[in-house]
Coordinates of N, CA and C in Angstrom, one line a residue:
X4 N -37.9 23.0 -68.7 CA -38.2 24.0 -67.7 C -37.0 24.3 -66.8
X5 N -36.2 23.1 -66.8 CA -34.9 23.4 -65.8 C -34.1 24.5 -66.5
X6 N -33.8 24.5 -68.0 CA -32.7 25.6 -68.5 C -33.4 27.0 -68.3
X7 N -35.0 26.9 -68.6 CA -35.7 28.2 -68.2 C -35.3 29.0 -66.6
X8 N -35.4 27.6 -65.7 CA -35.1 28.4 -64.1 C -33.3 28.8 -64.0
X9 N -32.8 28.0 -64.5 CA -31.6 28.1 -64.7 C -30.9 29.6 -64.8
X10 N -31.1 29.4 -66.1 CA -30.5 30.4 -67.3 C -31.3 31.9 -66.8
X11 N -32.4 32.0 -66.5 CA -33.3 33.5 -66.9 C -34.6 33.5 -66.0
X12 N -33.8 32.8 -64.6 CA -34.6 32.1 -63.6 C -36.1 32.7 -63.9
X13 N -37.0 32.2 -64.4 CA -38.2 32.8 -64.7 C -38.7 31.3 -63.5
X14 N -39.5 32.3 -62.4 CA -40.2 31.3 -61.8 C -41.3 30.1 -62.2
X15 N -42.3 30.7 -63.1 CA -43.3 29.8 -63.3 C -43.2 29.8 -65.2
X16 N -43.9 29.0 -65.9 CA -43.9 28.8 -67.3 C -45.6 28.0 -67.9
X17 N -45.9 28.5 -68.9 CA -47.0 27.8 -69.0 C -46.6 26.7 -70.7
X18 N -46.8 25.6 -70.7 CA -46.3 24.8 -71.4 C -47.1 23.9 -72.5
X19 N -47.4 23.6 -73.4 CA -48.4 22.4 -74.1 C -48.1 21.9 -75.5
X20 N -48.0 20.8 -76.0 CA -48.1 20.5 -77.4 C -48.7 20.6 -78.4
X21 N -47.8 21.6 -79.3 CA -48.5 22.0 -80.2 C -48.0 21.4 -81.8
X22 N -49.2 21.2 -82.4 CA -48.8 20.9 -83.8 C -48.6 22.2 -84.9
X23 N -47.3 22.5 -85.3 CA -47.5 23.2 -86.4 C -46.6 22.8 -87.8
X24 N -46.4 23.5 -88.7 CA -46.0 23.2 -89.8 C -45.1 24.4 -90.1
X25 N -44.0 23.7 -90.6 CA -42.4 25.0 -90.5 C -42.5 25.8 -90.0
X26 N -42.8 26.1 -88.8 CA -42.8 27.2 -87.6 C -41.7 28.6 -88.3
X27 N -42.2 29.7 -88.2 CA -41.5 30.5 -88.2 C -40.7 30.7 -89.2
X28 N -41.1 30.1 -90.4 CA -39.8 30.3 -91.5 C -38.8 29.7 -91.6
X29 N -38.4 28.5 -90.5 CA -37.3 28.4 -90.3 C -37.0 27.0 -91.5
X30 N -36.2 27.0 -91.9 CA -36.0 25.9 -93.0 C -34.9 24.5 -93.0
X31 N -34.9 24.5 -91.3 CA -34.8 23.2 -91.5 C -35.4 22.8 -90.5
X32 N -36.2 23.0 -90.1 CA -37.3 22.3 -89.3 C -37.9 21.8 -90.5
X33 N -39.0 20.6 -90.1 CA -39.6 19.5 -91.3 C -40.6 20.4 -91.9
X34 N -41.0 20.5 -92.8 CA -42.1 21.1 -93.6 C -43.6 20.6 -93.5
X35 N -43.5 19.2 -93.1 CA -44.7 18.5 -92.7 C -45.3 18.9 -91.4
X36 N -46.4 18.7 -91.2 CA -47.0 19.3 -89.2 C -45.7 18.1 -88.8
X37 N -45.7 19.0 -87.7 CA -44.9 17.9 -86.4 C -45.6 18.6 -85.3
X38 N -45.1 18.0 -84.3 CA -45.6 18.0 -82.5 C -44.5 19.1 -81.9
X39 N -44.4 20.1 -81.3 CA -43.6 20.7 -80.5 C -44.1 21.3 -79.1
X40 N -43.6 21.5 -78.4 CA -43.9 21.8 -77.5 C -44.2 23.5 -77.2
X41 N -44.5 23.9 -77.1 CA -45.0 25.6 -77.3 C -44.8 25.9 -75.3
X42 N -43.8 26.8 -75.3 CA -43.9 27.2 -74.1 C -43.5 28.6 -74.0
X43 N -44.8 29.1 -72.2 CA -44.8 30.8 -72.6 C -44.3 30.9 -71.2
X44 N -43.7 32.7 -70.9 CA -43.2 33.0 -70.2 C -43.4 34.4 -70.3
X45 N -43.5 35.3 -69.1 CA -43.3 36.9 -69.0 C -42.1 37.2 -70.2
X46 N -42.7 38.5 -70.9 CA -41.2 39.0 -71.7 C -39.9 39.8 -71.1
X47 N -40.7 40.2 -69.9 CA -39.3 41.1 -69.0 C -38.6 39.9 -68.4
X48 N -38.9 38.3 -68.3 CA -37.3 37.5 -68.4 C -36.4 37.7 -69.6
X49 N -36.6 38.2 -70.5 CA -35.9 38.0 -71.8 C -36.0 36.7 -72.8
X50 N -35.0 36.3 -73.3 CA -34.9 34.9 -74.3 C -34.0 34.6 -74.1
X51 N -34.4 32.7 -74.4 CA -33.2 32.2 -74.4 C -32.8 32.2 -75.4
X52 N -31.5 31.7 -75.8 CA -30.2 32.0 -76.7 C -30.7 31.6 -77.6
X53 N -30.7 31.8 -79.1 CA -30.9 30.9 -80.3 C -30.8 29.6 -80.5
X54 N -29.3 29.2 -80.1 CA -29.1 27.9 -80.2 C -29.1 26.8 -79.5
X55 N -29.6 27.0 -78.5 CA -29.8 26.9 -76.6 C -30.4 25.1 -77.0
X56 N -29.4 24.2 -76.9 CA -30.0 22.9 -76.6 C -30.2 22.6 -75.2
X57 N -30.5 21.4 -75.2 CA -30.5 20.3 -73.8 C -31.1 19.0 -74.2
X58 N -31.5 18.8 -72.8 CA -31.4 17.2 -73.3 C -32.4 16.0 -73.9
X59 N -33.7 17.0 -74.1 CA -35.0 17.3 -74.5 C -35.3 17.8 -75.5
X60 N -34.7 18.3 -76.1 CA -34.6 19.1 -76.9 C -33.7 19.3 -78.1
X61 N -33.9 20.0 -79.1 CA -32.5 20.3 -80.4 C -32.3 21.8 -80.9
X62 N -33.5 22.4 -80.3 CA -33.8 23.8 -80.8 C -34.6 24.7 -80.5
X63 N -34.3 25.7 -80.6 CA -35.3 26.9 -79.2 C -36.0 27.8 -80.8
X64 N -36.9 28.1 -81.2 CA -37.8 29.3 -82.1 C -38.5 29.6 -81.5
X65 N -38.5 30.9 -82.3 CA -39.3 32.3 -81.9 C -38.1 33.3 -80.9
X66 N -36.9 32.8 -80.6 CA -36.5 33.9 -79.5 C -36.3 35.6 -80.1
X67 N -36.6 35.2 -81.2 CA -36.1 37.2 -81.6 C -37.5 37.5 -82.1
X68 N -38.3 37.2 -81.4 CA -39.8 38.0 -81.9 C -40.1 38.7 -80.6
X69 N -40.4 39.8 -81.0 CA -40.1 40.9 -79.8 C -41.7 40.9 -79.4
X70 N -42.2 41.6 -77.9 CA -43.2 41.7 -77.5 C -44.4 42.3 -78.6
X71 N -43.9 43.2 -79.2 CA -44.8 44.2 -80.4 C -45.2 43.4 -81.6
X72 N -44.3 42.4 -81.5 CA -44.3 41.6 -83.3 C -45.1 40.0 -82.4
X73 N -44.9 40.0 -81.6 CA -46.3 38.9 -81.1 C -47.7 39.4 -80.7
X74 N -47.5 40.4 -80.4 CA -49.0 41.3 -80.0 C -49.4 42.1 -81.3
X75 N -48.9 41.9 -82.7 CA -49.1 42.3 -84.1 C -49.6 40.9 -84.8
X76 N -49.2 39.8 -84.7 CA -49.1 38.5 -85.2 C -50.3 38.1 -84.8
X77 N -50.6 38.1 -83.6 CA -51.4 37.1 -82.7 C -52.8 38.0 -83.1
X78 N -52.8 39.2 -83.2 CA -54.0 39.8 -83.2 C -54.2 40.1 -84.5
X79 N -53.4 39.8 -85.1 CA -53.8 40.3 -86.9 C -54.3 41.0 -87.3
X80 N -53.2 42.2 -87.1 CA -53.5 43.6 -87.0 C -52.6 44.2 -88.1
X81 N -53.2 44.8 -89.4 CA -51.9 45.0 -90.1 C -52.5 46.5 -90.5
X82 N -51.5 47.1 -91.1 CA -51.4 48.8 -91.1 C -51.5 49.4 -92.6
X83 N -52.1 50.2 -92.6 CA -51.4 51.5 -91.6 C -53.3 51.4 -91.2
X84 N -53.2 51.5 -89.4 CA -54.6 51.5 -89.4 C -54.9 52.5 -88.0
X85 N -55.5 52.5 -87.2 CA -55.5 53.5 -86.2 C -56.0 52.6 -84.8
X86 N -55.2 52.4 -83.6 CA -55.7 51.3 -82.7 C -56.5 52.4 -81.9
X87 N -57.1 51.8 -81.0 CA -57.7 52.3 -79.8 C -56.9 51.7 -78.8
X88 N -56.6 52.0 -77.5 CA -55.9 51.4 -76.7 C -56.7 52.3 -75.1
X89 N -57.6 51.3 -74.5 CA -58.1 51.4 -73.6 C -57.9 51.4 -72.2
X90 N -57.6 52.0 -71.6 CA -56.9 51.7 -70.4 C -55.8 51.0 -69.4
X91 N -54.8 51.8 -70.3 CA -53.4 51.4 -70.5 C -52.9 51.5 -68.8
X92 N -51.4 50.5 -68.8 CA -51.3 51.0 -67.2 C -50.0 51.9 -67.2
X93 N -50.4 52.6 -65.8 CA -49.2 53.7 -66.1 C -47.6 53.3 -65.2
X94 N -47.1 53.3 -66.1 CA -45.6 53.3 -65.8 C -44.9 54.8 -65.1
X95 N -43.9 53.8 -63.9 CA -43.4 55.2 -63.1 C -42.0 55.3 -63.3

């Protein structure tokens, strides 16, 4: 949480251990479930760096999944299909 306030001062973070298995494609993470820690944040802080260690840590995933490609993933929403979008807020 310190390189988060740090780096991309994002005030608050929501945090918990999660088990998954090769996260993301990535191929040298272990292939077997392991334990990681899953942590969320507003997307208007941005991401941290790809390769962003510390001292807790060996490796940051997920930073290039963009707001659209987690709100497509998460809701399992695949195309070509037609959304409804309800009461959107208006930007000035």
């Amino acid at each position: 949480t310190q390189l988060l306030h740090n780096q991309l001062s994002v005030p608050s973070i929501k945090a918990k251990i999660v088990e998954r298995a090769c996260p993301f494609g990535d191929f040298q993470a272990p292939r077997e479930a392991a334990r990681y820690l899953k942590v969320k944040y507003p997307f208007c802080y941005g991401s941290l760096q790809p390769f962003a260690t510390g001292e807790c840590f060996s490796r940051v995933l997920g930073t290039t999944t963009s707001a659209m490609e987690h709100f497509l993933v998460k809701r399992q929403i695949m195309g070509p299909c037609w959304l409804m979008i309800r009461n959107p807020p208006c930007l000035d």
